[in-house]
Structure formats: structure tokens, C-alpha cells
Short mmCIF file of C-alpha atoms in Angstrom, two decimals:
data_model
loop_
_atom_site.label_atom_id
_atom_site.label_comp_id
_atom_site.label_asym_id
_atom_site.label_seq_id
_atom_site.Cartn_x
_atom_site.Cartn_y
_atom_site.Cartn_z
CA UNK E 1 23.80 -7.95 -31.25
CA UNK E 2 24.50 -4.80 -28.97
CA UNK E 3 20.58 -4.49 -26.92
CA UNK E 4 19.14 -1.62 -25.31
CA UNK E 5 20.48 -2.55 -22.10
CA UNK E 6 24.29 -2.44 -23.01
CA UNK E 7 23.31 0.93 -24.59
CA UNK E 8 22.16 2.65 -21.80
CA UNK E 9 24.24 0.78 -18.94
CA UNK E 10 21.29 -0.40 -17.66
CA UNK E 11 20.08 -3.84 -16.10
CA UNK E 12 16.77 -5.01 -16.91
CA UNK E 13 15.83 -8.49 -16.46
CA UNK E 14 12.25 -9.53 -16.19
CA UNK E 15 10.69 -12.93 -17.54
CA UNK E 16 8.78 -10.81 -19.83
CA UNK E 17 11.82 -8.66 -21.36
CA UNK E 18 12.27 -10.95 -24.93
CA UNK E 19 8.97 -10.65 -25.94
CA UNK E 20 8.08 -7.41 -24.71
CA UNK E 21 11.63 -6.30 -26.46
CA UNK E 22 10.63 -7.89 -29.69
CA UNK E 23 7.13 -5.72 -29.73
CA UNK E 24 9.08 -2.31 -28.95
CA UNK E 25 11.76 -3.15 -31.73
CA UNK E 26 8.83 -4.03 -34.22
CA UNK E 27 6.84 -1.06 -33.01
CA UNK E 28 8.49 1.66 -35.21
CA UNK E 29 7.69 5.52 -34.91
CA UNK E 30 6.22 6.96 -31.42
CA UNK E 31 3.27 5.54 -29.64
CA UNK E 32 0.27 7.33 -28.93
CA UNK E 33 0.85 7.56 -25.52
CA UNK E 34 4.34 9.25 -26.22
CA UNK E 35 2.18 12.33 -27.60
CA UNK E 36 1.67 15.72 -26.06
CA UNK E 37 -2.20 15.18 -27.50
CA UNK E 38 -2.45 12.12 -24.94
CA UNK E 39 -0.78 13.71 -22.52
CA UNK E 40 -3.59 16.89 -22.64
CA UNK E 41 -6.31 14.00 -22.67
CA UNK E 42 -5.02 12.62 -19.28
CA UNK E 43 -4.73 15.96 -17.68
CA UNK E 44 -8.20 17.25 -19.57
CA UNK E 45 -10.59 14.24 -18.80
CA UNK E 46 -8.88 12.57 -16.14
CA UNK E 47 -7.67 14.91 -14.07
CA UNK E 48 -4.74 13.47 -12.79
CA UNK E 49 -1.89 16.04 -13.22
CA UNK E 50 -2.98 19.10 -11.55
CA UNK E 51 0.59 19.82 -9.89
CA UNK E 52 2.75 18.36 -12.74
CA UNK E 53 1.40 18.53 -16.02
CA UNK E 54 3.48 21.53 -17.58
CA UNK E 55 6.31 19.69 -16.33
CA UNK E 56 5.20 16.64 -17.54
CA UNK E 57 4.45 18.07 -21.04
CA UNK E 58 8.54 19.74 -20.87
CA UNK E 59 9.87 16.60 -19.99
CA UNK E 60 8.28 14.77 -22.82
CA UNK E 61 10.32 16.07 -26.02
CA UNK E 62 13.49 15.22 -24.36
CA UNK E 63 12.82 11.67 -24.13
CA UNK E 64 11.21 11.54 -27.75
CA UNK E 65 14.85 13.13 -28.60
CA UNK E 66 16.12 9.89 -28.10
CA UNK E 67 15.84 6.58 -29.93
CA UNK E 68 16.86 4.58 -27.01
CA UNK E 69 14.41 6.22 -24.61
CA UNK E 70 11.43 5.80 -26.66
CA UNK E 71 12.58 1.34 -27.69
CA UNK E 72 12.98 1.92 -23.08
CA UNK E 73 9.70 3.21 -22.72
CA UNK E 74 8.25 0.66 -25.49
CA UNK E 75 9.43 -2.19 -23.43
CA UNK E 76 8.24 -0.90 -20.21
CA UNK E 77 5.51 -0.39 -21.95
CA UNK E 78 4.56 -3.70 -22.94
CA UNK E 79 5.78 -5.15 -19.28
CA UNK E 80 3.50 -2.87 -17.86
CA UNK E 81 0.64 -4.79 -19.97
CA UNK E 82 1.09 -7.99 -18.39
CA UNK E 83 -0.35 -6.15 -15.12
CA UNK E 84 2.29 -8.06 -13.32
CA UNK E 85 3.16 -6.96 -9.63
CA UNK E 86 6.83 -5.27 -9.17
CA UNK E 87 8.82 -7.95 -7.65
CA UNK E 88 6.98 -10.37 -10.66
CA UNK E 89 8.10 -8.51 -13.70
CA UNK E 90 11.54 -7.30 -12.53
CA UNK E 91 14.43 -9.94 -10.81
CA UNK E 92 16.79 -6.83 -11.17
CA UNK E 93 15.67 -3.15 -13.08
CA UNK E 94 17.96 -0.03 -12.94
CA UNK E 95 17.25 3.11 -14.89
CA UNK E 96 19.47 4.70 -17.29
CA UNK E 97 21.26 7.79 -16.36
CA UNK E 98 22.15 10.56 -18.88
CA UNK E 99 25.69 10.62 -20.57
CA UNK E 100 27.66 12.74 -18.82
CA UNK E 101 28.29 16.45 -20.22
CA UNK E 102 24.40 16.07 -21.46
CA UNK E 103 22.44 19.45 -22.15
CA UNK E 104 19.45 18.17 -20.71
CA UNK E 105 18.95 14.91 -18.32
CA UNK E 106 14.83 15.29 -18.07
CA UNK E 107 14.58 12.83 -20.58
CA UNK E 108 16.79 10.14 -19.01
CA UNK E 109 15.13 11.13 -15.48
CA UNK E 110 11.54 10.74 -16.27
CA UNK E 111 11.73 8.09 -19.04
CA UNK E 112 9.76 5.29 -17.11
CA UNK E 113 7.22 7.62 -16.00
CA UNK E 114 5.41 7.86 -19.66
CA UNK E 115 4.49 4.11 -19.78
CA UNK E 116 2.81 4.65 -16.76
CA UNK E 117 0.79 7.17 -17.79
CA UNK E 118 0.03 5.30 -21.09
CA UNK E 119 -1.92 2.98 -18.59
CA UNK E 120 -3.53 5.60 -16.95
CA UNK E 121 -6.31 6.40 -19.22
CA UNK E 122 -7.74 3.30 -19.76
CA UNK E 123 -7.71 2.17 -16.45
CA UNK E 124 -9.70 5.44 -15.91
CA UNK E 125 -12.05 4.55 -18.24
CA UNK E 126 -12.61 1.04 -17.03
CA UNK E 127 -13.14 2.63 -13.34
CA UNK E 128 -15.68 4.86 -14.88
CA UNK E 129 -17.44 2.17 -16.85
CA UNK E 130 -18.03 0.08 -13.15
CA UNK E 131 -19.82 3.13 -11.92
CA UNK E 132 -17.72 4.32 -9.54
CA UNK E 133 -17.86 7.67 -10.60
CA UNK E 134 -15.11 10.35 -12.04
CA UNK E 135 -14.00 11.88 -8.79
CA UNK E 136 -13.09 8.35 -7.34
CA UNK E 137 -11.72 7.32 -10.73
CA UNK E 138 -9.29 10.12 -10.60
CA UNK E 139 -8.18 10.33 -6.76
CA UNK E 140 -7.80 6.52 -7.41
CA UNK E 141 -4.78 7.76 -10.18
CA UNK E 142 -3.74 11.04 -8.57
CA UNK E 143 -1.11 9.78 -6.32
CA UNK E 144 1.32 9.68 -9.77
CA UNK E 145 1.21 13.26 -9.62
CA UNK E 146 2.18 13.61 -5.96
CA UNK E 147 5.29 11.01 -6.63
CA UNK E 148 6.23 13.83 -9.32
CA UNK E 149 5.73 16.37 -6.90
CA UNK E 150 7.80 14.65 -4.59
CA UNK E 151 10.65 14.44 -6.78
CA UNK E 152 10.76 17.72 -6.93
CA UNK E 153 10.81 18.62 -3.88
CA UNK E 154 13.38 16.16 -2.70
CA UNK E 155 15.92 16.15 -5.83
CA UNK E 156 14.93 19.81 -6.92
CA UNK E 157 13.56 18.45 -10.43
CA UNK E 158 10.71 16.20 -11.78
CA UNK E 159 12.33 12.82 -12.04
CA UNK E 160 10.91 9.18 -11.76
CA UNK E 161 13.24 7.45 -9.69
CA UNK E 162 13.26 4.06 -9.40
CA UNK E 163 11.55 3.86 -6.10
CA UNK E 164 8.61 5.69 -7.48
CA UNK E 165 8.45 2.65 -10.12
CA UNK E 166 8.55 0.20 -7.67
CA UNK E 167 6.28 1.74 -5.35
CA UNK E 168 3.76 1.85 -7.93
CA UNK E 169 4.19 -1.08 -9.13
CA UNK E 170 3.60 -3.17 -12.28
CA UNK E 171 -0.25 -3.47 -12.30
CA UNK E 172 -2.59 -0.72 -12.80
CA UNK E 173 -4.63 -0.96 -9.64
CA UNK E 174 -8.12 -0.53 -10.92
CA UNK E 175 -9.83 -2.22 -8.22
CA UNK E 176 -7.51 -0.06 -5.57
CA UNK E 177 -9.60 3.01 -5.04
CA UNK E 178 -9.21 6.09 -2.81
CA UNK E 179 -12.73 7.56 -1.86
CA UNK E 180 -12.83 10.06 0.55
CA UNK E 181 -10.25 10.04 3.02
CA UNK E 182 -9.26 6.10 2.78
CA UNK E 183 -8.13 3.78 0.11
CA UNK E 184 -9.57 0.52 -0.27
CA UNK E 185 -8.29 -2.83 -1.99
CA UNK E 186 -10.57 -5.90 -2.01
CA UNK E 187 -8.72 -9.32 -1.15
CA UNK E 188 -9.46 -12.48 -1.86
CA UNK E 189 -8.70 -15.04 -0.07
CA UNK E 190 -7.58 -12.82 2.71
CA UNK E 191 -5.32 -14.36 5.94
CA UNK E 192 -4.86 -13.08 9.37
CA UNK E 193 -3.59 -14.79 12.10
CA UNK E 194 -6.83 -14.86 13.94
CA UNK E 195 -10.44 -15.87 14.37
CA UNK E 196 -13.10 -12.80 15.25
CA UNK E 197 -16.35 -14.21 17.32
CA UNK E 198 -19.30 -11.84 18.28
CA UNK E 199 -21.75 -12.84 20.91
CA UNK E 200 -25.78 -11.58 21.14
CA UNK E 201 -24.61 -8.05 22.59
CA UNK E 202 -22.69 -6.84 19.83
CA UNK E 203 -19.02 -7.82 21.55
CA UNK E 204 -16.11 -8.97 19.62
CA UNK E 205 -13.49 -11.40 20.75
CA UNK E 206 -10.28 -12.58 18.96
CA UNK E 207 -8.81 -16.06 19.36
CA UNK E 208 -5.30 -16.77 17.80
CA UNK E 209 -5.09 -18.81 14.70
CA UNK E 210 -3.05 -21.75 15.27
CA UNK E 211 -0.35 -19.14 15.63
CA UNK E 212 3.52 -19.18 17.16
CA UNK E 213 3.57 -16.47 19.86
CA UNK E 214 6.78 -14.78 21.63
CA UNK E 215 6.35 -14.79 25.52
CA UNK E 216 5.76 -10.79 24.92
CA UNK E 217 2.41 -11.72 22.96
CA UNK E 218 3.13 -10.60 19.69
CA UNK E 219 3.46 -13.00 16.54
CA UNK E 220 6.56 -14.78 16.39
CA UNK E 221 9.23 -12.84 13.89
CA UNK E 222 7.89 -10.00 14.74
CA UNK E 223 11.07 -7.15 15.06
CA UNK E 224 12.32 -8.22 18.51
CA UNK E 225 10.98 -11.69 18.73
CA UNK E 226 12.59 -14.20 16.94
CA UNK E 227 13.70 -16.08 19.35
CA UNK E 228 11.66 -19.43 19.29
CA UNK E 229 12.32 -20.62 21.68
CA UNK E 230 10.81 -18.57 23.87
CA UNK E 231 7.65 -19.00 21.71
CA UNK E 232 4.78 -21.17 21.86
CA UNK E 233 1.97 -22.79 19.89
CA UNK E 234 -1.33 -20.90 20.32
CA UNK E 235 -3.36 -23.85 18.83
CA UNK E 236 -7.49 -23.17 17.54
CA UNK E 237 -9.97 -25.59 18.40
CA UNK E 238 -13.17 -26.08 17.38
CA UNK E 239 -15.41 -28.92 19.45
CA UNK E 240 -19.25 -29.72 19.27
CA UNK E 241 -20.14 -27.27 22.06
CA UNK E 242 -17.31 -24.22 21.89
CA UNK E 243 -14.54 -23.05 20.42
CA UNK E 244 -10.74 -22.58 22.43
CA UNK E 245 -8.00 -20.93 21.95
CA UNK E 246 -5.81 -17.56 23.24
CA UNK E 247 -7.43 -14.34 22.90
CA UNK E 248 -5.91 -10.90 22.75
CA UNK E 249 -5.26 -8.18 25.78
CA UNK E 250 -7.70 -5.50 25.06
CA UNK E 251 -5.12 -3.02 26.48
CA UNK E 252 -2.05 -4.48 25.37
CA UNK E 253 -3.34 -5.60 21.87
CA UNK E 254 -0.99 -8.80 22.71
CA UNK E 255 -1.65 -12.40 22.65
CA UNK E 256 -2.44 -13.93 26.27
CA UNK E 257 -0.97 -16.93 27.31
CA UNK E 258 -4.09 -17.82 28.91
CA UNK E 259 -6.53 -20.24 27.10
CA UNK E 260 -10.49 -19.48 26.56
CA UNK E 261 -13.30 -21.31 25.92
CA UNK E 262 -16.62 -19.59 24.06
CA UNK E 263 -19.68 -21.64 24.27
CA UNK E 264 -20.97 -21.81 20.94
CA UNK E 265 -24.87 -20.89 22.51
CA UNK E 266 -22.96 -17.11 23.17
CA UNK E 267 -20.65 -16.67 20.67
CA UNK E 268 -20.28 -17.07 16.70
CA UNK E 269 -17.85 -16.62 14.25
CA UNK E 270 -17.45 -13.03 12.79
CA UNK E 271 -14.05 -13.54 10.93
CA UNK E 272 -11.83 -16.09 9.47
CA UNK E 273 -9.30 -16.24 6.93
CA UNK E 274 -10.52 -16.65 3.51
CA UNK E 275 -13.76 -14.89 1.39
CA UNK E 276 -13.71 -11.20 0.18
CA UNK E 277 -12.73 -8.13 2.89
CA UNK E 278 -11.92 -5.12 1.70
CA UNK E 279 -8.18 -3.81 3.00
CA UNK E 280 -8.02 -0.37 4.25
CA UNK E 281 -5.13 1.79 3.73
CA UNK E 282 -4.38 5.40 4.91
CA UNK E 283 -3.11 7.56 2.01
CA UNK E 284 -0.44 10.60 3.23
CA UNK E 285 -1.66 14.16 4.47
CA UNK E 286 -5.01 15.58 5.04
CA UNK E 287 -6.92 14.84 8.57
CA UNK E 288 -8.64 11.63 9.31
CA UNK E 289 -11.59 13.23 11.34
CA UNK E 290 -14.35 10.74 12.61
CA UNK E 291 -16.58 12.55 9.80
CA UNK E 292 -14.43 11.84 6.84
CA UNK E 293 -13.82 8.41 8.00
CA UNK E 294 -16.92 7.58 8.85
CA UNK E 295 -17.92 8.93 5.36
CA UNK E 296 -15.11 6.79 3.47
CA UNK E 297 -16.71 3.71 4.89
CA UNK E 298 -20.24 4.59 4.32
CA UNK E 299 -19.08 5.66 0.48
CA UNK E 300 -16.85 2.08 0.21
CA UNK E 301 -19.55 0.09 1.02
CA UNK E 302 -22.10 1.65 -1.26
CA UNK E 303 -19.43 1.60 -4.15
CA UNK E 304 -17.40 -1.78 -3.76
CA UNK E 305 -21.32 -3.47 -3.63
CA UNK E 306 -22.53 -2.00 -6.67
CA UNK E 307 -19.65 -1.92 -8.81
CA UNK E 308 -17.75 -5.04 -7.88
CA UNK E 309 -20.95 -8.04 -7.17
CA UNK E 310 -18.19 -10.44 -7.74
CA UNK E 311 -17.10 -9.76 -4.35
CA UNK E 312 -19.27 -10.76 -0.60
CA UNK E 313 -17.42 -8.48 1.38
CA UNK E 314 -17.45 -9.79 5.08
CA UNK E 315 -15.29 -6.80 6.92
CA UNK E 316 -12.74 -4.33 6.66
CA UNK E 317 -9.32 -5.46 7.66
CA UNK E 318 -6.10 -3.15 8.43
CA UNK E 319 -2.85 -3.49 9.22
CA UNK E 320 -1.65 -0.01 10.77
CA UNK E 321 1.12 1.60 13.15
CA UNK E 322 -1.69 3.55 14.01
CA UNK E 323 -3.52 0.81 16.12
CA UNK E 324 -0.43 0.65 18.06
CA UNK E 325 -1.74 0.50 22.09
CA UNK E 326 1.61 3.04 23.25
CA UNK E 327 -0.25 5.91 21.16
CA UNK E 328 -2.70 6.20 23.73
CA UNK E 329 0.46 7.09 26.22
CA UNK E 330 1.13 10.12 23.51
CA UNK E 331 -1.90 11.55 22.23
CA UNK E 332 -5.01 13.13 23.82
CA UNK E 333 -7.82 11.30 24.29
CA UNK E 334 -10.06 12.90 21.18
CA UNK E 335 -6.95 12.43 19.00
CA UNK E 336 -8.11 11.50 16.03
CA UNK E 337 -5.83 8.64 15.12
CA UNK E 338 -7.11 7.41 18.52
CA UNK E 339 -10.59 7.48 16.98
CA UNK E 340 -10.23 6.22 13.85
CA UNK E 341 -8.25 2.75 15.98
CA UNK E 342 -11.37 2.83 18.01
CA UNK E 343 -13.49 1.16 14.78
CA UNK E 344 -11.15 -1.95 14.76
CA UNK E 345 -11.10 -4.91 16.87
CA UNK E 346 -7.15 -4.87 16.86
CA UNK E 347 -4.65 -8.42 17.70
CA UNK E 348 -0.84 -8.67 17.02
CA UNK E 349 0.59 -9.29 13.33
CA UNK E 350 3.91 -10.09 12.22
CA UNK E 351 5.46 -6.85 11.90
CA UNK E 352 9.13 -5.45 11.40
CA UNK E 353 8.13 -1.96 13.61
CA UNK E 354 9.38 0.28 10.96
CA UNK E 355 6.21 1.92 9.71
CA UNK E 356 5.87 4.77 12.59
CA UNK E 357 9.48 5.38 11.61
CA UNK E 358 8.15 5.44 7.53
CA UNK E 359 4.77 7.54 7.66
CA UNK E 360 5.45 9.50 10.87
CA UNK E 361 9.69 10.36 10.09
CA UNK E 362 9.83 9.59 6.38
CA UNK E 363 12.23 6.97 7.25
CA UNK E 364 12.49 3.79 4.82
CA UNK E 365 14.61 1.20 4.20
CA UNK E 366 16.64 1.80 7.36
CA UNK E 367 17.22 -0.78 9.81
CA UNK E 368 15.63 -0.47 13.00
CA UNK E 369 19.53 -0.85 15.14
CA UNK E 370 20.46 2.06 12.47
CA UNK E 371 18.08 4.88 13.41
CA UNK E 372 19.61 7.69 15.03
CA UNK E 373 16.44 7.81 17.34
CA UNK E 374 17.84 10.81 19.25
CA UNK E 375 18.26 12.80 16.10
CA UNK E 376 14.72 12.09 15.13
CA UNK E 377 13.02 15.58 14.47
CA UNK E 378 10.18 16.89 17.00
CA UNK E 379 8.31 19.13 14.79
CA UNK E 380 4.88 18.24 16.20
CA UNK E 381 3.93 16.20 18.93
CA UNK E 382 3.51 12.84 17.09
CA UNK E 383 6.95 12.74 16.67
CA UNK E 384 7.97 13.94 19.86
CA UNK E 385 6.07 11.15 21.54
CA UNK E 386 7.14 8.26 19.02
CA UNK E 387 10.81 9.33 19.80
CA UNK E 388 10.41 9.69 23.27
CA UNK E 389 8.95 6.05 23.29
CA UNK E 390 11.73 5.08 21.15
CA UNK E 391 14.27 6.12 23.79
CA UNK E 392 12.32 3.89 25.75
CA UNK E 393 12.60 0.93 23.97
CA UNK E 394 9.30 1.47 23.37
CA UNK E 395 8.65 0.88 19.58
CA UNK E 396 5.16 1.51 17.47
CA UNK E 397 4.36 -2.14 16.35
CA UNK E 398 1.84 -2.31 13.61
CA UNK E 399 -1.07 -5.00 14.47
CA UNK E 400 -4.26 -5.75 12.88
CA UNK E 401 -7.70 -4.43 13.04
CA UNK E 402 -11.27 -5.97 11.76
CA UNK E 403 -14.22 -4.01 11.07
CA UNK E 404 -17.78 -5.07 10.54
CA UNK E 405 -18.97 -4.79 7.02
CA UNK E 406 -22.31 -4.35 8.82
#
């Protein structure tokens, strides 16, 4: 029998495609969620359309036009229920383009966008229901709608390309939410490749984590060091009276080949792998002032402790380009990137280099060797000092960064 797939000249292959193909086929007429009354909803209540939603509403006839769309955006659909990761659901996913000498493509363009947004409403309401508030439960969801703004920007019409799906994944990420100025994701189970230790005065100290280190200190793979054998062990060791191991250049923000030993009557541990933290992420645009940072933290705390007691939250842990040690050769010293690094007890993480080139260039999936670095724009000075650097051989690593929950 001819499926969907051959139809639209498409490949979909996920471990959930039979069964959540047999539910679309037995499905017959449209969903709910393929309604211009559920569509309102999501834009009335939850807020989460403000740029989009006419365009939303136009695009969503077109694919209701079409039988094959709507048995698509079934199966999606039902994928999308197994709240599955990307890479889980899909081993190889390519949408369908419209037959060629079509009136109208919107429908073939934006098709995988509406079983998305079928998601969006009760994951809303399950936000709300954990008392985290409507504001949070919608700037927690907004992000769609600047993916859709994006697309039109860059392709000059609202589409939902593929990279938008994968970016956003399989799940809905209830548990992901953006308050304020930062987005936080609690971890379980969390693992860094060190140990944090804070002595009576307040100080922290890393020590590697039974870790492989290049000779330039950073984490063996990183982009640039993957030669092992110019690596070596940096072993953790715990005895009755201290604990040993290599501990981090508070310039540098690289391993030191130097081993130390903290007497356990001064120091204690702080951080390990394992137990709850709460990941920090930095969403695009807007300022990251040391007032709506310190705010986001404040709010996080308040929030991920009251809604989510299933968690013990130890710290906040980041991996960022922005606690990168060359910034402070670029920016001035009340930069505010330069502040908001300041909160983080930062060591070296395996890294491939490329997110300065990502968030700062809008740069992705381009080799490293394959960046023209010399045509790199210099619209602001960010830019001009990452390329500079760049010419250098100087590259923005990412590393890690711990915060105190308290």
C-alpha cells in the first residue's frame, strides 16, 4: 500500500511512526487543534502569538486543503505525544515540499508547525496549575512565535523549516521556563567535569574530576585538543584528612598541571556531579543588566522551590561562550556580559568553540576551518573583538560556571 511518505516524497522514520500512523489513519475528520477556534484560544489565553497569529490563522486553511497534510500533521501529532527528545523520535525526518506549479505553498511550509501548537495549550495549562504563574507560563512558550518570525524574516514568508522542528524538539518543555531575563531547566543527575569546595570565608575552589586534560588546560576533545597524547590524567582523590587534585587558573579558566591539596578542617564540598541544579540558559536579544539577572535568579529560586518540591536544588550550573576569559581583552570593564560571568565559579568543559560564532555571528553548523573569519561582520563591538581574536587564533571557548543556590 502507497503511505504518506511516498505521497509527499518525504522521509520519515521514527520508532514511533507505525503506531502513531495507525492513530492518524483511524482518526478521520480534522482535529481540534487543526481549528481556527483553537488557534484563537492559544493566542486569547495563552498569549503566545503576538507577532504571528494572523499569519498563523492564513496559513491554516491551506494545510486543511489537503488530505495528506492533515494524516502529516496527525502523525506528528501523535509523535509529538510520546514527549520524546528530537534525535529519539526521528533517525531521519524531511518535510514535504509543495508540487511544483502550486497556487499556494503555506500549507506545505508550515504543516509541522500545527502539531506543535496542539501541545501548546495544555502544557500551558499544566505550567499554570504548578503555580508558576501566566506570564512565566507564556514567555516559557513564546519563543514558537519568534521561530515564525524568524522565518520570515530570513525566507520572506512564515514557514516551519525543519531546523525550527528540530530545534524545538520533540518534548514539550514544561519544566523549561524563561522568567525574567534567563531560562532555566532543572537536571537531574547533572555531570560536570569537576568538584566545587568552599572554605569558612565564602571562597570557591574547583578541582578536576578524574578528567583527561590537553597540555593547554582545557578538557581533552575540546576543538583544538585532541591530541592525546599530549594529554594527561587529572585524577580526584579523596583521603581521611583532604582532598587532591588539579584546580583551575582563575585568569585563564584552564586546568593547571599543578596538584593541590585542601585540608578537609578548611574546605568542604560545594558541588559534585549528581542531585538536582537548575541549568541556566541565555535566551536571544534584550540586555542582561546585573538588575534583571539578579532578578531572574531571585524569581527562579522562589518558583522552581514552590512549584517543583520534587527537586533539592544545590546550584545553578552554565555552560556559556560568555564565561570565556579573552572577553575581558574586548569589553569594558562594567560590560555587562562581564558581570553576569562574574556570578559563576567558571573551569574548562568539552567544547567545539562554535557558540561565539552561533549567538554572536548567527553562524551554525559551519565548521570551525570553514569560517571566513575575515569576512565576519563588525557591526558592534562584540563582533569586532571576537573577530579580531579570531585572527588571532584566539577562539571564544565555552566553559562552565557554578552558582550557589544559596
Amino acid at each position: 500500500m502507497t503511505d504518506l511518505r511516498e505521497i509527499l516524497h518525504i522521509k520519515l522514520e521514527s520508532p514511533d511512526f507505525d503506531a502513531a500512523y495507525a492513530k492518524a489513519l483511524a482518526d478521520e475528520g480534522l482535529p481540534f487543534w487543526l481549528t481556527e477556534k483553537y488557534i484563537r484560544t492559544l493566542n486569547d489565553v495563552c498569549r503566545v502569538l503576538p507577532k504571528t497569529y494572523e499569519q498563523v490563522l492564513e496559513a491554516l486553511p491551506h494545510v486543511c486543503a489537503v488530505p495528506e497534510l492533515v494524516l502529516l500533521a496527525k502523525t506528528l501529532y501523535y509523535i509529538l505525544d510520546t514527549r520524546k527528545k528530537y534525535p529519539e523520535a526521528f533517525t531521519a525526518f524531511t518535510l514535504p515540499e509543495a508540487p511544483e506549479g502550486a497556487e499556494h505553498t503555506v500549507g506545505y511550509d508550515t504543516v509541522a508547525l500545527f502539531p506543535i501548537l496542539a501541545h501548546i495549550k495544555p502544557s500551558w495549562d499544566e505550567l499554570v496549575a504548578r503555580g508558576v504563574g501566566e506570564d512565566v507560563a507564556t514567555s516559557s512558550h513564546i519563543w514558537m512565535d519568534s521561530f515564525l518570525a524568524e522565518s520570515v524574516e530570513k525566507y520572506g514568508k512564515l514557514c516551519f523549516a525543519k531546523e525550527y522542528f528540530a530545534a524545538y524538539g520533540v518534548g514539550i518543555y514544561v519544566t523549561t521556563l524563561i522568567i525574567g531575563r534567563l531560562r532555566f531547566e532543572p537536571r537531574v543527575n547533572d555531570s560536570r567535569p569537576v568538584r566545587i569546595f568552599k572554605n569558612a570565608e565564602g571562597k570557591l575552589l574547583p578541582l578536576m574530576d578524574n578528567t583527561l586534560i590537553h597540555k593547554s588546560g582545557h578538557v581533552f576533545g575540546t576543538y583544538g585538543c585532541e591530541d592525546e597524547s599530549a594529554c594527561y590524567p587529572a585524577d580526584f582523590k579523596e583521603t581521611v584528612d583532604a582532598y587532591e587534585g588539579y584546580t583551575v587558573d582563575p585568569d585563564t579558566r584552564l586546568a593547571v598541571r599543578e596538584r593541590v591539596r585542601l585540608s578537609k578542617k578548611e574546605w568542604t564540598p560545594a558541588f559534585a556531579s549528581g542531585g538536582a541544579t537548575l541549568s541556566v540558559h541565555i535566551p536571544n536579544g534584550g540586555s542582561i543588566t546585573p538588575e534583571l539577572v539578579a532578578d531572574s535568579y531571585a524569581r527562579a529560586k522562589e518558583i522552581f522551590t514552590r512549584c517543583y518540591p520534587e527537586y533539592e536544588f544545590s546550584c545553578f550550573l552554565l555552560n556559556c561562550w560568555m564565561l570565556s576569559p579573552v572577553l575581558k581583552e574586548i569589553l569594558p570593564p562594567a560590560s555587562n556580559i562581564l558581570s553576569f560571568a562574574s556570578d559563576y565559579t567558571v573551569f574548562p568543559i568539552k567544547n567545539d568553540a562554535k557558540d561565539a560564532f552561533l549567538y554572536v555571528f548567527k553562524i551554525s553548523g559551519t565548521p570551525i576551518p570553514d569560517i571566513d573569519i575575515a569576512s565576519l561582520p563588525e557591526s558592534n563591538s562584540l563582533q569586532r573583538g571576537i573577530k579580531a581574536k579570531a585572527l588571532d587564533n584566539k577562539l571564544i571557548y565555552q566553559f562552565g560556571g557554578y552558582k550557589p543556590w544559596n
